[in-house]
Amino acid sequence: MRLAVEKGISLWLLLVFVPEPVFASPLEFAGIGSVAAAKSSAVIASETGPESSYYNPAALAFSGTLQLQLSYQHLASKLSYGGPYAEQSSEIDLADLGAFAVSAPITPWLSMGLALQSPLKSALSIDAPSIEDPHFPYYENRSQRISLFPALALRPLRWLSLGLALNYFSSLRGSLRTAMGGSRATEASLSAQAESYTSFIAGLRVVPLKHWRFALVYRHAFSVPYEIVTENLVGGTPLDIAMKGYALASPHTLELGVAYQNRFILAEFDLGYQFFSVLHSPFVQVDATVSSIDLGLRIPKKVYNDAIFTRASLSLNHALSQHDLFTQHFGFSLTTSMLNEQTGRSNLLDAPKLGLSTGSSIRFEKLFGHPLILSAHAALSYMRSVRSDKVISSIDQARANPNALADEDETVSGMQLSNPGYPYIVGEAIALSIGLSVAVEFEP
């Protein structure tokens, strides 16, 4: 099932119906700002720019200047899968993203930030697979939404800062009723309501020594619940169908970072843990009732494992003149698989993922009277090939387990299966992010 929302509708809902915040995570290899993307997002202990509203809001307290940043990035991807009979491929939907971010000190001990990231074609896309659809949950339908989050940072001590970021999101749910009218034509009535959801990012930064920085960040889990309910009366017979699910999922994440900086280099290493195992199932649940008879489809509830990731970055500074600076960035990341073994009906595809990135920044100290920073990046994410071999269960086991794979017609000799992953499915993925950022600094 695929649902797209145009920007005008989504922004109207965002402004009118959303009094509460919610967190939405971009792809790890393609976040806000080219500098962060060039460093494989290993920035929670090192960067202090306006993109910190997402990466570590506590870092805003160490900036000291008003900064405005505009960013653009494009995702090129190829998600390939297949079995012994056919090969197919897909791409990440809504591949062009734009972002705006700002940070500013309010007092010597309090700073604020605001960041907005959005797909350039639509405001929201929900792509929910059926149980048997081949799907890449790490890559597909995780960044296709407007992400808006304000942040505040408190610096009670010279070497310590605390930060909190919030993000706003609204969804629409309701019901559709149809019945035969007086002219014997089908007449419909629609009832809908907007709802908001709340989540957050909390950050800590400690600078105990001149060249060393430490950071701790917690990101609250997020997913968009959706529900489409239809109540129909056909020839006097009630037919009710409800489709429910969760999309755009990001897990609870705990991340620890350490960075070293001097005049010539800036190096950081991050280690994180993602609690994918507590996320909702990504599949569409269909509840169908005909004349009080339940014909609904049960779905597997737990399909994910927790994942561990490591990220590292290195930046090298080169003086172009007395005031202007050129910086080269390099990044590396490695993330373990988030999936249980796919031996049943489901055909989710995931494996360890390698990330490599690079980029450059030029800082003009006095261009147009204010410091100007131009940045560009290229980041690659590769998921190695993974194979899942199917296990055939008995009919009784399939009745008890919605993910069990069994003969679909036991009255016919041989194995009758239409599952696209039978007898095995193989998949791999590659995604490339390229982008630009422009940032301007002003004295507070």
XYZ file of C-alpha atoms in Angstrom:
444
model
C 0.000 0.000 0.000
C 1.373 3.454 -0.920
C 0.097 6.823 0.305
C 1.497 10.229 -0.710
C 0.548 13.597 0.772
C 1.216 16.831 -1.096
C 3.020 19.667 0.648
C 0.158 22.126 0.869
C -2.048 19.707 2.781
C 0.723 18.471 5.070
C 2.020 21.927 5.984
C -1.526 23.092 6.736
C -2.014 20.148 9.086
C 1.409 20.787 10.585
C 0.622 24.399 11.419
C -3.006 24.040 12.460
C -3.372 20.681 14.140
C -0.006 19.947 15.765
C 0.513 21.388 19.244
C 2.937 18.609 20.188
C 6.334 17.490 18.791
C 7.568 14.283 17.239
C 10.987 13.052 16.164
C 11.768 11.902 12.641
C 15.161 10.494 11.721
C 16.757 10.902 8.310
C 18.855 8.124 6.857
C 22.103 7.683 8.780
C 24.207 8.248 5.675
C 22.246 11.281 4.494
C 21.463 13.683 7.283
C 21.068 17.443 7.473
C 24.085 19.367 6.166
C 26.890 18.332 3.834
C 29.554 18.459 6.549
C 27.719 15.876 8.663
C 27.032 13.689 5.627
C 30.693 13.920 4.547
C 31.664 12.616 7.994
C 29.195 9.665 7.957
C 27.232 11.424 10.722
C 30.100 10.973 13.208
C 29.575 14.499 14.550
C 27.785 14.361 17.928
C 30.951 15.322 19.859
C 32.576 17.610 17.287
C 30.192 19.799 15.253
C 28.531 22.938 16.671
C 26.614 24.189 13.622
C 22.837 24.493 13.216
C 22.555 20.850 12.078
C 23.252 19.987 15.737
C 19.514 20.437 16.373
C 19.239 16.897 15.017
C 22.616 15.298 15.770
C 23.206 16.613 19.305
C 21.227 19.641 20.529
C 23.664 20.165 23.401
C 26.329 21.206 20.875
C 24.407 24.388 20.046
C 25.652 25.913 23.308
C 29.256 25.839 22.039
C 28.639 27.774 18.807
C 28.600 31.412 19.989
C 27.411 32.895 16.660
C 24.157 33.170 14.736
C 24.293 30.713 11.801
C 21.967 30.107 8.857
C 22.343 27.026 6.661
C 20.698 25.817 3.434
C 21.300 22.291 2.137
C 20.322 20.125 -0.813
C 20.991 16.449 -1.363
C 20.079 13.780 -3.870
C 19.891 10.034 -3.226
C 20.675 7.608 -6.043
C 19.947 4.004 -5.134
C 19.567 0.482 -6.420
C 17.849 -2.104 -4.225
C 18.173 -5.481 -5.966
C 16.466 -8.729 -5.028
C 15.413 -11.980 -6.635
C 15.424 -15.755 -6.571
C 16.005 -18.663 -8.939
C 13.268 -17.492 -11.326
C 13.460 -13.693 -11.552
C 15.537 -10.622 -10.628
C 14.052 -7.212 -9.765
C 15.197 -3.870 -8.409
C 13.679 -0.763 -6.849
C 14.799 2.684 -5.690
C 14.378 4.854 -2.608
C 11.270 6.970 -3.085
C 11.416 10.818 -2.977
C 15.181 10.975 -3.480
C 15.631 14.790 -3.442
C 15.779 16.474 -0.025
C 16.091 20.116 1.004
C 16.980 21.429 4.452
C 17.128 24.721 6.338
C 18.747 25.121 9.757
C 19.483 28.033 12.084
C 21.227 28.342 15.458
C 21.636 31.350 17.717
C 22.864 32.172 21.236
C 20.204 33.809 23.416
C 22.356 34.386 26.498
C 25.902 33.241 27.370
C 24.378 30.092 28.894
C 21.344 29.461 26.623
C 21.170 28.785 22.864
C 18.470 27.757 20.453
C 18.276 26.009 17.094
C 15.720 25.056 14.470
C 16.023 22.666 11.529
C 13.652 21.624 8.762
C 14.199 18.844 6.251
C 11.692 17.888 3.573
C 11.404 15.869 0.376
C 11.153 18.311 -2.528
C 8.285 16.545 -4.334
C 5.857 15.528 -1.567
C 5.562 16.186 2.136
C 4.902 12.590 3.145
C 5.069 9.151 1.576
C 3.942 5.960 3.309
C 4.943 2.718 1.611
C 3.685 -0.241 3.620
C 4.507 -3.731 2.309
C 2.323 -6.797 2.503
C 3.771 -9.772 4.391
C 5.229 -11.390 1.278
C 6.537 -8.281 -0.541
C 10.352 -8.090 -0.828
C 11.304 -4.958 1.144
C 14.452 -3.231 2.477
C 13.340 -1.768 5.850
C 16.645 0.054 6.497
C 16.518 1.995 3.228
C 12.889 2.189 2.128
C 10.404 4.642 3.616
C 12.458 6.035 6.500
C 13.217 9.598 5.346
C 10.216 10.381 3.117
C 8.583 12.985 5.330
C 8.847 16.545 6.581
C 11.125 16.685 9.638
C 10.823 19.838 11.738
C 12.560 20.103 15.090
C 13.393 23.038 17.354
C 16.083 22.709 20.004
C 17.345 24.391 23.168
C 20.802 24.030 24.730
C 21.770 24.945 28.281
C 25.405 25.515 29.314
C 25.487 25.741 33.118
C 29.283 25.282 33.231
C 31.996 26.314 30.803
C 32.794 22.661 30.009
C 29.262 21.184 30.145
C 26.103 21.574 28.052
C 22.703 19.869 27.925
C 20.281 19.934 25.005
C 16.784 18.872 24.022
C 15.266 18.808 20.519
C 11.652 18.256 19.540
C 10.023 17.678 16.173
C 6.465 18.180 14.936
C 4.387 15.750 12.948
C 0.677 15.267 12.308
C -1.240 12.422 10.735
C -4.794 12.088 9.513
C -7.088 9.178 10.230
C -10.792 8.517 9.957
C -13.470 6.406 8.318
C -15.311 6.167 5.026
C -18.909 4.935 4.930
C -20.691 3.893 1.767
C -24.248 2.715 1.217
C -26.788 2.482 -1.600
C -28.784 5.700 -1.842
C -32.314 6.439 -2.997
C -31.245 6.441 -6.665
C -29.582 3.034 -6.134
C -26.172 4.704 -6.591
C -23.424 4.313 -3.987
C -23.228 7.309 -1.649
C -20.261 8.004 0.640
C -19.572 10.026 3.792
C -16.118 10.784 5.191
C -15.116 11.511 8.796
C -11.472 12.358 9.617
C -9.404 13.878 12.403
C -5.813 15.097 12.740
C -3.614 13.726 15.511
C -0.145 14.628 16.758
C 2.635 12.503 18.225
C 5.482 13.377 20.564
C 9.110 12.327 20.750
C 12.481 13.933 21.418
C 16.279 13.939 21.185
C 18.317 14.538 24.347
C 22.016 15.347 24.251
C 24.990 15.928 26.554
C 28.418 17.348 25.710
C 31.447 17.503 28.010
C 34.719 19.303 27.207
C 36.971 18.464 30.204
C 40.275 19.147 28.390
C 41.392 21.607 25.728
C 41.454 19.164 22.799
C 38.985 16.478 23.910
C 35.194 16.387 23.659
C 32.718 13.739 24.795
C 29.032 13.401 23.953
C 26.031 11.237 24.762
C 22.800 11.335 22.716
C 19.483 9.534 23.149
C 16.944 9.503 20.311
C 13.422 8.450 21.102
C 11.725 5.962 18.780
C 9.298 7.168 16.162
C 6.819 5.685 13.698
C 3.777 7.042 11.893
C 0.582 5.124 12.696
C -2.006 5.095 9.949
C -5.499 3.681 9.746
C -7.942 3.529 6.856
C -11.413 2.265 7.776
C -14.262 1.657 5.347
C -17.790 0.699 6.345
C -19.828 -0.470 3.364
C -23.360 -1.692 2.837
C -23.640 -3.702 -0.385
C -27.044 -5.167 -1.245
C -28.011 -4.990 2.413
C -24.889 -6.928 3.456
C -22.360 -5.090 5.673
C -18.742 -5.231 4.462
C -16.271 -3.517 6.809
C -12.555 -3.287 6.061
C -9.869 -1.656 8.227
C -6.210 -1.309 7.234
C -3.765 -0.407 10.007
C -0.014 -0.156 10.265
C 3.118 1.793 11.191
C 5.524 3.380 8.720
C 8.581 5.669 8.666
C 10.035 3.855 11.661
C 13.159 4.873 13.597
C 14.201 3.007 16.766
C 15.241 4.094 20.237
C 18.933 4.914 19.806
C 21.712 5.485 22.321
C 24.960 6.975 20.964
C 28.299 7.784 22.616
C 30.963 9.917 20.918
C 34.503 11.097 21.584
C 36.414 13.665 19.505
C 39.917 15.120 19.420
C 40.625 18.529 17.847
C 43.613 20.788 17.304
C 44.486 23.426 14.684
C 45.074 20.876 11.935
C 42.815 17.866 12.501
C 39.452 16.917 13.965
C 38.803 13.213 14.586
C 35.741 11.528 16.099
C 34.600 8.012 16.913
C 30.973 7.152 17.761
C 29.411 3.952 19.034
C 25.641 3.404 19.072
C 22.937 0.876 19.864
C 19.569 0.822 18.054
C 16.594 -0.894 19.742
C 14.881 -2.142 16.585
C 13.436 -5.162 18.445
C 10.742 -3.034 20.115
C 9.465 -1.451 16.884
C 6.045 -2.303 15.528
C 5.731 -4.731 12.636
C 6.085 -2.917 9.267
C 3.285 -4.891 7.618
C -0.248 -3.788 6.837
C -2.848 -5.389 9.095
C -6.187 -5.940 7.357
C -9.338 -6.529 9.401
C -12.326 -7.520 7.239
C -15.797 -8.343 8.521
C -18.655 -9.615 6.356
C -21.985 -10.100 8.158
C -20.177 -10.334 11.509
C -17.766 -12.992 10.150
C -14.105 -12.049 10.696
C -11.996 -12.550 7.559
C -9.018 -10.538 8.784
C -5.356 -11.279 8.113
C -2.948 -11.736 11.022
C 0.581 -10.382 10.636
C 3.900 -11.209 12.379
C 4.414 -8.902 15.363
C 8.192 -9.103 15.953
C 10.513 -9.167 12.959
C 13.470 -7.008 14.031
C 16.675 -7.488 16.021
C 18.630 -4.758 17.779
C 21.550 -3.305 15.819
C 24.952 -1.848 16.715
C 26.739 0.808 14.677
C 30.160 2.430 14.700
C 31.048 5.703 12.955
C 34.345 7.496 12.540
C 35.346 10.768 10.889
C 38.498 12.741 10.156
C 38.772 16.376 9.048
C 42.036 17.949 7.832
C 42.472 21.741 7.781
C 44.514 23.642 5.160
C 45.004 27.412 5.355
C 44.252 29.135 2.032
C 45.178 32.586 3.334
C 45.455 34.416 6.624
C 41.693 34.172 7.099
C 40.301 31.549 4.676
C 40.325 27.825 5.445
C 39.892 24.674 3.342
C 38.880 21.439 5.091
C 38.762 17.884 3.779
C 36.334 15.449 5.449
C 36.335 11.650 5.499
C 33.859 9.284 7.144
C 33.281 5.593 7.796
C 30.391 3.640 9.317
C 29.459 0.007 9.920
C 25.995 -1.157 11.038
C 24.895 -4.695 11.913
C 21.708 -6.278 10.544
C 18.331 -5.353 12.060
C 16.425 -8.498 10.988
C 15.543 -11.906 12.288
C 16.181 -14.773 9.886
C 13.577 -14.674 7.076
C 12.631 -18.342 6.763
C 8.845 -17.875 6.595
C 6.376 -15.819 4.540
C 8.049 -12.440 5.060
C 10.755 -11.325 2.628
C 12.436 -8.422 4.402
C 16.044 -7.898 3.340
C 18.855 -6.570 5.501
C 22.509 -7.366 6.241
C 25.566 -5.566 7.650
C 25.972 -2.173 5.980
C 29.180 -0.309 5.173
C 29.262 3.455 4.783
C 32.014 5.570 3.195
C 31.900 9.331 2.750
C 34.011 12.294 1.806
C 33.606 16.010 1.231
C 35.171 19.438 1.395
C 34.421 22.781 3.019
C 35.750 26.268 2.293
C 35.385 28.980 4.912
C 35.655 32.582 3.636
C 36.099 34.697 6.725
C 35.259 38.121 5.267
C 33.293 37.437 2.086
C 30.342 39.899 1.784
C 31.199 41.146 5.267
C 30.292 37.876 7.028
C 31.900 34.420 7.297
C 30.576 32.122 4.548
C 31.008 28.319 4.505
C 30.501 26.299 1.307
C 30.400 22.494 1.646
C 29.891 19.510 -0.659
C 29.740 15.785 0.044
C 29.389 12.324 -1.442
C 28.394 9.388 0.767
C 28.012 5.719 -0.132
C 26.047 3.075 1.780
C 26.403 -0.569 0.743
C 24.463 -3.540 2.116
C 26.231 -6.767 1.245
C 24.367 -9.584 -0.485
C 22.176 -11.649 1.826
C 20.310 -14.909 1.151
C 17.281 -16.287 2.991
C 16.290 -19.934 2.494
C 12.666 -20.784 3.232
C 11.492 -23.456 5.650
C 8.221 -25.236 4.860
C 5.843 -25.720 7.807
C 2.775 -27.862 8.207
C -0.751 -26.564 7.632
C -1.419 -26.648 11.383
C 1.746 -24.647 12.094
C 0.701 -22.060 9.525
C -2.696 -21.634 11.198
C -0.952 -20.845 14.504
C 1.894 -18.725 13.116
C 1.061 -15.926 10.624
C 4.632 -15.985 9.283
C 4.832 -19.740 8.672
C 5.133 -20.826 5.039
C 3.018 -23.865 4.090
C 1.454 -25.581 1.095
C -1.327 -23.314 -0.172
C -3.400 -26.135 -1.698
C -2.989 -29.502 -0.025
C -5.532 -31.080 -2.367
C -3.034 -30.871 -5.257
C 0.043 -33.070 -5.340
C 3.370 -31.333 -4.917
C 4.148 -28.004 -3.247
C 1.834 -25.126 -4.244
C 3.449 -21.827 -3.228
C 3.114 -18.329 -4.689
C 5.526 -16.662 -2.245
C 8.050 -14.593 -4.273
C 10.868 -15.611 -1.911
C 10.434 -19.383 -2.322
C 12.646 -21.437 -2.277
C 15.093 -18.644 -1.447
C 15.531 -14.905 -1.936
C 18.754 -12.933 -2.398
C 19.142 -9.181 -2.013
C 21.713 -6.403 -1.844
C 21.531 -2.606 -1.803
C 23.611 0.416 -2.646
C 22.754 4.092 -2.087
C 24.721 7.213 -2.968
C 24.076 10.626 -1.414
C 25.501 13.793 -2.974
C 24.764 17.319 -1.824
C 25.700 20.928 -1.143
C 25.395 23.264 1.845
C 25.771 27.025 2.246
C 26.123 28.552 5.720
C 26.458 32.177 6.845
C 27.564 33.386 10.293
C 26.558 36.615 12.041
C 27.757 38.096 15.287
C 25.056 37.718 17.983
